[in-house]
XYZ file of C-alpha atoms in Angstrom:
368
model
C 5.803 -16.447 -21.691
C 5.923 -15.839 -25.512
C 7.450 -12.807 -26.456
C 5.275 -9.316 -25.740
C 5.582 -5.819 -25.491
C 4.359 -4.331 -22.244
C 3.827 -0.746 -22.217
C 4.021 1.157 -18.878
C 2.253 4.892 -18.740
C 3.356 6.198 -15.301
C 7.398 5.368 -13.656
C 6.236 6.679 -10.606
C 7.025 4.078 -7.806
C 4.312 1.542 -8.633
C 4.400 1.887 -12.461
C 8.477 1.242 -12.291
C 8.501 -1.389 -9.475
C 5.902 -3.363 -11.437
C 8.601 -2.789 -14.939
C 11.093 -4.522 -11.926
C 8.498 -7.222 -11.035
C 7.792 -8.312 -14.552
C 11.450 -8.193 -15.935
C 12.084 -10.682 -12.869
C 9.647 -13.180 -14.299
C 10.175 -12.431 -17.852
C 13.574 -10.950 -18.331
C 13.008 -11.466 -22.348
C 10.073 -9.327 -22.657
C 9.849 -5.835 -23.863
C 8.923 -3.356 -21.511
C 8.224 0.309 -22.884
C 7.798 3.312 -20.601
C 6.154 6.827 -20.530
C 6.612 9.098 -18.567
C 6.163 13.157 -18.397
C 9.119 13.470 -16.165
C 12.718 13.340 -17.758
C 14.169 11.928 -14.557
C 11.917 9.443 -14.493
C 12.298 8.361 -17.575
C 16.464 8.169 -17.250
C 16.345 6.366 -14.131
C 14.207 3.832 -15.637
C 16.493 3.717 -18.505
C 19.508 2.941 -16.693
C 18.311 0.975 -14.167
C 17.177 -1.166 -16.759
C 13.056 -1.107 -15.656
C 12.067 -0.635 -19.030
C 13.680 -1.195 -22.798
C 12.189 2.433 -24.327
C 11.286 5.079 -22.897
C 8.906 8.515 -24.637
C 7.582 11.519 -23.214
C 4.335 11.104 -26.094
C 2.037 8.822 -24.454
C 0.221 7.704 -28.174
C 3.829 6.786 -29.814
C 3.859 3.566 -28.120
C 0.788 2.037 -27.341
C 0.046 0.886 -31.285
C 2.749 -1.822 -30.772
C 2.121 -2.686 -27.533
C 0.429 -5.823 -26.207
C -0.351 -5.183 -23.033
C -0.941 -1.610 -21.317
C -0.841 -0.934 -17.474
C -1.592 2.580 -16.620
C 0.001 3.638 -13.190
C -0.872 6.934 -13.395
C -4.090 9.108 -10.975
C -7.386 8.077 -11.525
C -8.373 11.693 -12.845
C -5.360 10.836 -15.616
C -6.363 7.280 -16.030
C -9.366 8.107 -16.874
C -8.337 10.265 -20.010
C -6.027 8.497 -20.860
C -8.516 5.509 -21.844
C -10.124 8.098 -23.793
C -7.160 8.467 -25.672
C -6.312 4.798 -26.153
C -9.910 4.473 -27.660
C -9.271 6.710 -31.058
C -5.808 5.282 -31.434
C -5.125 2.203 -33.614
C -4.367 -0.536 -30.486
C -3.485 -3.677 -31.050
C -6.753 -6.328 -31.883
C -7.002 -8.163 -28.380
C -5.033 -5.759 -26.372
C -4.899 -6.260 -22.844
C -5.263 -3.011 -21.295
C -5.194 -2.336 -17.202
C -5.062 0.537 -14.497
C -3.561 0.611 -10.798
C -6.070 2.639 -9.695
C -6.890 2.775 -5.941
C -11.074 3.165 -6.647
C -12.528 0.886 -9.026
C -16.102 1.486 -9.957
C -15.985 5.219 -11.459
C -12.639 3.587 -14.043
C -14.306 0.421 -15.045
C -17.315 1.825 -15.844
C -15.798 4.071 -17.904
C -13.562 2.038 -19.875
C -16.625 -0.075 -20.476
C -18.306 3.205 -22.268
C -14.859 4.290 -24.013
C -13.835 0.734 -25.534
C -17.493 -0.559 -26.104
C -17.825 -2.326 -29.666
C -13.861 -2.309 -29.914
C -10.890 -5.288 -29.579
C -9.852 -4.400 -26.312
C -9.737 -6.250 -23.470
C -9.387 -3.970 -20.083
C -9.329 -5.238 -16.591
C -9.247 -3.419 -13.685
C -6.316 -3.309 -10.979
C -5.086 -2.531 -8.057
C -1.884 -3.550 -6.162
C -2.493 -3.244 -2.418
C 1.066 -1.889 -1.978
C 3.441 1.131 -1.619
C 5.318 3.467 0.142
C 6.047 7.023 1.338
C 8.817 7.135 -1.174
C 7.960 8.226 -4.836
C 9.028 8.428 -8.117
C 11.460 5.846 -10.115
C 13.908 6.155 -7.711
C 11.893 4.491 -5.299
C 11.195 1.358 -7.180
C 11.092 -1.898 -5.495
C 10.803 -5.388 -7.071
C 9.902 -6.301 -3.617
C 7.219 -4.124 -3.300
C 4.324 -6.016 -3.642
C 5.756 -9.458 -2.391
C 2.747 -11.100 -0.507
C 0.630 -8.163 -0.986
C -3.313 -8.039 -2.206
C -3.422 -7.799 -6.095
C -7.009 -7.002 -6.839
C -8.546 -7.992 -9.978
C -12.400 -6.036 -10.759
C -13.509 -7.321 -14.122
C -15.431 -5.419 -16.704
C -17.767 -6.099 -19.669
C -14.535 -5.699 -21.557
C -13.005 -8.580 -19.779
C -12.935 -11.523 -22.161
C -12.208 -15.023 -21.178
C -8.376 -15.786 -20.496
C -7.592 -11.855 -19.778
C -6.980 -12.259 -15.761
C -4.984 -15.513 -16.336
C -3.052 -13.850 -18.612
C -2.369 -11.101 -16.463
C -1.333 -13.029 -13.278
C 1.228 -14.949 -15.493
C 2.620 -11.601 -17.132
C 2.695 -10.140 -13.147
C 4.262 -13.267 -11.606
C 7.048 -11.975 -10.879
C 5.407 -9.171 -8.083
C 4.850 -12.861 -5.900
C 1.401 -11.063 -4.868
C -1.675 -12.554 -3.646
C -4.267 -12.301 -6.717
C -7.701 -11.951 -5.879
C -10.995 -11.128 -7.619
C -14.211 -8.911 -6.989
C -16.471 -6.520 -7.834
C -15.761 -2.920 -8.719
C -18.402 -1.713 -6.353
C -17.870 -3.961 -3.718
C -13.530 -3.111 -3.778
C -14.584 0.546 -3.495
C -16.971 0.003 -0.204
C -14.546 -2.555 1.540
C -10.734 -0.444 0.642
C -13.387 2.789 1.620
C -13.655 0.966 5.206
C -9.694 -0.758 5.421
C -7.846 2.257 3.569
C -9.631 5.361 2.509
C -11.380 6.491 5.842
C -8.114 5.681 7.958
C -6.024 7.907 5.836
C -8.819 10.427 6.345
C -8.341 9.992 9.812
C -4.845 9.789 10.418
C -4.787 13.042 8.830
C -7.600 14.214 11.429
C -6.142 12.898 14.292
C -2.974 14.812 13.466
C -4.398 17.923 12.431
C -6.435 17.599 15.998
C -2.975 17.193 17.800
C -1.320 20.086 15.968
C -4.131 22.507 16.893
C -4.006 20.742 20.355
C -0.010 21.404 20.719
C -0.403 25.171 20.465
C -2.232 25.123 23.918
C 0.154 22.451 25.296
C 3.512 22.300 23.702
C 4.304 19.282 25.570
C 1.424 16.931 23.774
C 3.896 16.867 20.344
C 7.190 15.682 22.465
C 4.877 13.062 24.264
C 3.350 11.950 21.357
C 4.566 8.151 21.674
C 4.074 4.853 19.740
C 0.463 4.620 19.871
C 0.442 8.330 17.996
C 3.210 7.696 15.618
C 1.817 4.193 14.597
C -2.038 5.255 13.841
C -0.621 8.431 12.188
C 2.257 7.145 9.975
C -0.515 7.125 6.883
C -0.979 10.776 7.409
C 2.283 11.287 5.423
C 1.282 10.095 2.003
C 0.870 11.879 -1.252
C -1.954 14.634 -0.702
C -2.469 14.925 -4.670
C -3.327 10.632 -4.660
C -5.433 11.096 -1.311
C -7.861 14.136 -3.431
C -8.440 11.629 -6.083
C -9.182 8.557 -3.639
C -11.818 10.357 -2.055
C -13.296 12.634 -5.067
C -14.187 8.890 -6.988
C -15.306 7.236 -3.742
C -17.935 10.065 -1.828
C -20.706 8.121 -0.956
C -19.124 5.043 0.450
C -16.720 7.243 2.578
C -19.206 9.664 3.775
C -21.260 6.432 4.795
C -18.165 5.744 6.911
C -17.459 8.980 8.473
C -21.093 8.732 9.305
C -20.909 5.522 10.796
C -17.492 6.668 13.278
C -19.379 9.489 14.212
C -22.160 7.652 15.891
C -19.537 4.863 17.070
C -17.586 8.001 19.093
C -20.989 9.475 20.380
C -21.934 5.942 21.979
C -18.408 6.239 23.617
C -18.697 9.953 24.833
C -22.533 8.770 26.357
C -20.457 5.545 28.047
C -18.080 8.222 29.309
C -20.756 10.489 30.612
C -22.662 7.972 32.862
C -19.124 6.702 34.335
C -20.233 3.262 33.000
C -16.861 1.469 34.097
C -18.530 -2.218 32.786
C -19.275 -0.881 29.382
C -15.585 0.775 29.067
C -14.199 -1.898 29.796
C -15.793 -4.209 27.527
C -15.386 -1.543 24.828
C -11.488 -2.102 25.212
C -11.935 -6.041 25.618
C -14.072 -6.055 22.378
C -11.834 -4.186 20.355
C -8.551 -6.354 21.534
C -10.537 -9.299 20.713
C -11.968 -8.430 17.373
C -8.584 -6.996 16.236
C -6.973 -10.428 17.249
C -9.526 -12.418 15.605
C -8.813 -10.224 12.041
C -6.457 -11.160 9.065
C -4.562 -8.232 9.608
C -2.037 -10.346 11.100
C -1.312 -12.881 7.838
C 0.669 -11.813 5.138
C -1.435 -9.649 3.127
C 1.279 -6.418 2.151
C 3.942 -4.105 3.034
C 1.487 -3.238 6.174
C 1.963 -6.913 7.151
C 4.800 -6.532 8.946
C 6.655 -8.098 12.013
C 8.613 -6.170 14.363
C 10.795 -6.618 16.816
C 11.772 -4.187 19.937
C 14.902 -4.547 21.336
C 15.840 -2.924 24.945
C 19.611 -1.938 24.061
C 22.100 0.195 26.528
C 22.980 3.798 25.520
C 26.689 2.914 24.363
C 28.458 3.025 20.827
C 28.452 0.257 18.997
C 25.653 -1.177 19.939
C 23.114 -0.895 16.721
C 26.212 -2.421 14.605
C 26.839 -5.025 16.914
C 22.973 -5.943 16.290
C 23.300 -5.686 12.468
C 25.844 -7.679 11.900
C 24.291 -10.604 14.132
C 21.621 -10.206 11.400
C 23.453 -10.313 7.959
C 21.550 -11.903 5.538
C 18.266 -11.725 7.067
C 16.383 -9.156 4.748
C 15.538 -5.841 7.041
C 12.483 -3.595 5.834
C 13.202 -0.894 8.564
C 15.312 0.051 11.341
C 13.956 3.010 13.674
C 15.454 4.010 16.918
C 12.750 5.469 19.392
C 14.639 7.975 21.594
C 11.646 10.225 23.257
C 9.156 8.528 24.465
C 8.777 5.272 25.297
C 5.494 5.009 26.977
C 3.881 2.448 24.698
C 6.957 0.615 23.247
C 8.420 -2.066 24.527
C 12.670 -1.118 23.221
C 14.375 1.671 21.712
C 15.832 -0.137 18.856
C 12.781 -1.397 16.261
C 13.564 -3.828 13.632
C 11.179 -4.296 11.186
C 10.852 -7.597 8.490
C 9.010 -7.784 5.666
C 8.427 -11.832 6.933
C 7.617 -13.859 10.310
C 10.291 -16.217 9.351
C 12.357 -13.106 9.259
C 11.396 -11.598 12.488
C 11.517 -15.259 14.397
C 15.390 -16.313 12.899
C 16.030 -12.750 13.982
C 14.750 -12.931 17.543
C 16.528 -16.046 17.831
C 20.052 -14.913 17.181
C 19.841 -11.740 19.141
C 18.983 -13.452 22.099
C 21.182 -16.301 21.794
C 24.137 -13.872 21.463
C 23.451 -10.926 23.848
C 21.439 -10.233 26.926
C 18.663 -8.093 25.571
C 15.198 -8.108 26.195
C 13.397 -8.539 22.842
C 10.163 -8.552 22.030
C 8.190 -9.785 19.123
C 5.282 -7.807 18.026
């Protein structure tokens, strides 16, 4: 790739793993950073994410070539505004990571209407519970959903010239309409956040009845609630630009639960029971299982003795198979199948890994 300036607004965790990402493809490119935070800002310094770094988002962007903004959609949003009245580059290539689409494209189209810019909109499936620079990950959005949503300001070559410059994240690029990303991630990612954080809220008030429902709470709990801990300030924004396609879905649950409560209430056992056989199938039957993100992952259970030595005696039978996780469940282990979880990032991972553990000890282990 010829030499560029990239200009990052935003070192948060996606804005400085994507600095990572790039430099990986294109270790001879310039990569300039803003942030607000000082820390930030000296972490990506020495870490070597970016070349520059400012705390005065206009000083930079003049001289860049390409600008991401990984920043809130609330920010993004003014942020454009700004880049409008400022003397950009002719041809720029400016894009966001927002999480909603529609409400940000739209308005870039207004702001950069009549001018040389060319903007396309983003969004990396990824991330984490982690945040800040610290966090960064050039692995982050390996195999992950890079989503594309074109504008009126997206000339011809812009999204080739973006999955070159982003190479580097090894993502899976894709392509689609603003309004149609914000009604399918409203169904895949905005409602279940909304109701992880339900379902725990429900089980807090719950506990204060019965105590013993938050020490029981076991892998099927943990597992549909683990969303519940992400940022609350990202979450407000997520569903403040998306209302009417998340209401539509809340709607839609609501009438899905009161067909279950009626199927309850006559002591239908037939229609139960294919309620639970459709669901197993139609989960089975989804994509959910191919590499797609850092929520594609494989795990593996292993049923290991209560004796020292025994989760190092595992790890080293694994060195230099790459490990997302490691999690030892020790209360409850009504729906889990060991109380050492391993966690890869890859099924080739997860199978090499299976293989070895069972070839050199007498563990159950069990893929999931």
């Amino acid at each position: 790739m010829e030499k560029k300036v990239v200009y990052i607004a935003g070192l948060g965790l996606i804005g400085a793993s994507l600095a990572l990402g790039i430099k990986r493809a294109h270790p001879n490119l310039t990569i300039l950073g803003y942030n607000r935070s000082e820390a930030s800002r000296i972490i990506a310094l020495e870490r070597g994410m970016v070349d520059q770094v400012t705390d005065d988002f206009a000083s930079f962007a003049p001289i860049a070539d390409v600008i991401i903004l990984a920043l809130p959609i609330k920010q993004t949003k003014s942020y454009l505004d700004i880049l409008a009245r400022l003397p950009l580059k002719d041809q720029v290539l400016v894009t966001d990571v927002g999480s909603t689409k529609a409400e940000i494209v739209a308005h870039a189209d207004q702001v950069f209407q009549d001018q040389a810019v060319r903007f396309v909109g983003g969004h990396p499936m990824a991330g984490s519970h982690k945040t800040g620079a610290a966090a960064a990950d050039e692995t982050l959005f390996e195999n992950a959903y890079y989503i594309f949503t074109p504008s009126s300001q997206t000339k011809a070559g812009s999204i080739e010239n973006l999955k070159e410059l982003l190479s580097g994240l090894r993502s899976r690029f894709i392509e689609i309409n603003a309004e149609e990303h914000d009604r399918v991630t409203s169904q895949i990612s905005h409602f279940p956040h909304l109701l992880a954080t339900t379902l725990v809220e429900q089980a807090v008030a719950y506990g204060e009845e019965h105590p013993l429902a938050n020490r029981f709470a076991a892998g099927g709990f943990r597992d549909m609630t683990r969303i519940a801990e992400s940022e609350p300030g990202m979450w407000t924004s997520i569903l403040l630009s998306n209302p009417h396609a998340i209401l539509e879905r809340i709607a839609d649950f609501k009438e899905r639960l009161d067909q279950v409560a009626e199927t309850i209430q006559a002591d239908n056992q037939e229609a139960i029971w294919t309620f639970f056989y459709e669901g197993r199938k139609h989960r089975q039957e989804m994509q959910i299982h191919q590499p797609a993100g850092r929520d594609s992952a494989y795990h593996l259970f292993i049923d290991v003795p209560d004796k020292e030595g025994v989760i190092l005696e595992i790890l080293q039978l694994l060195q230099g198979i790459s490990l997302v996780n490691i999690h030892i469940n020790e209360e409850n282990r009504e729906d889990i199948h060991g109380i050492l979880q391993l966690t890869f990032r890859q099924a080739e991972d997860q199978k090499r890994a299976q293989e070895l553990i069972q070839k050199a000890t007498s563990y159950t282990v069990l893929a999931r």
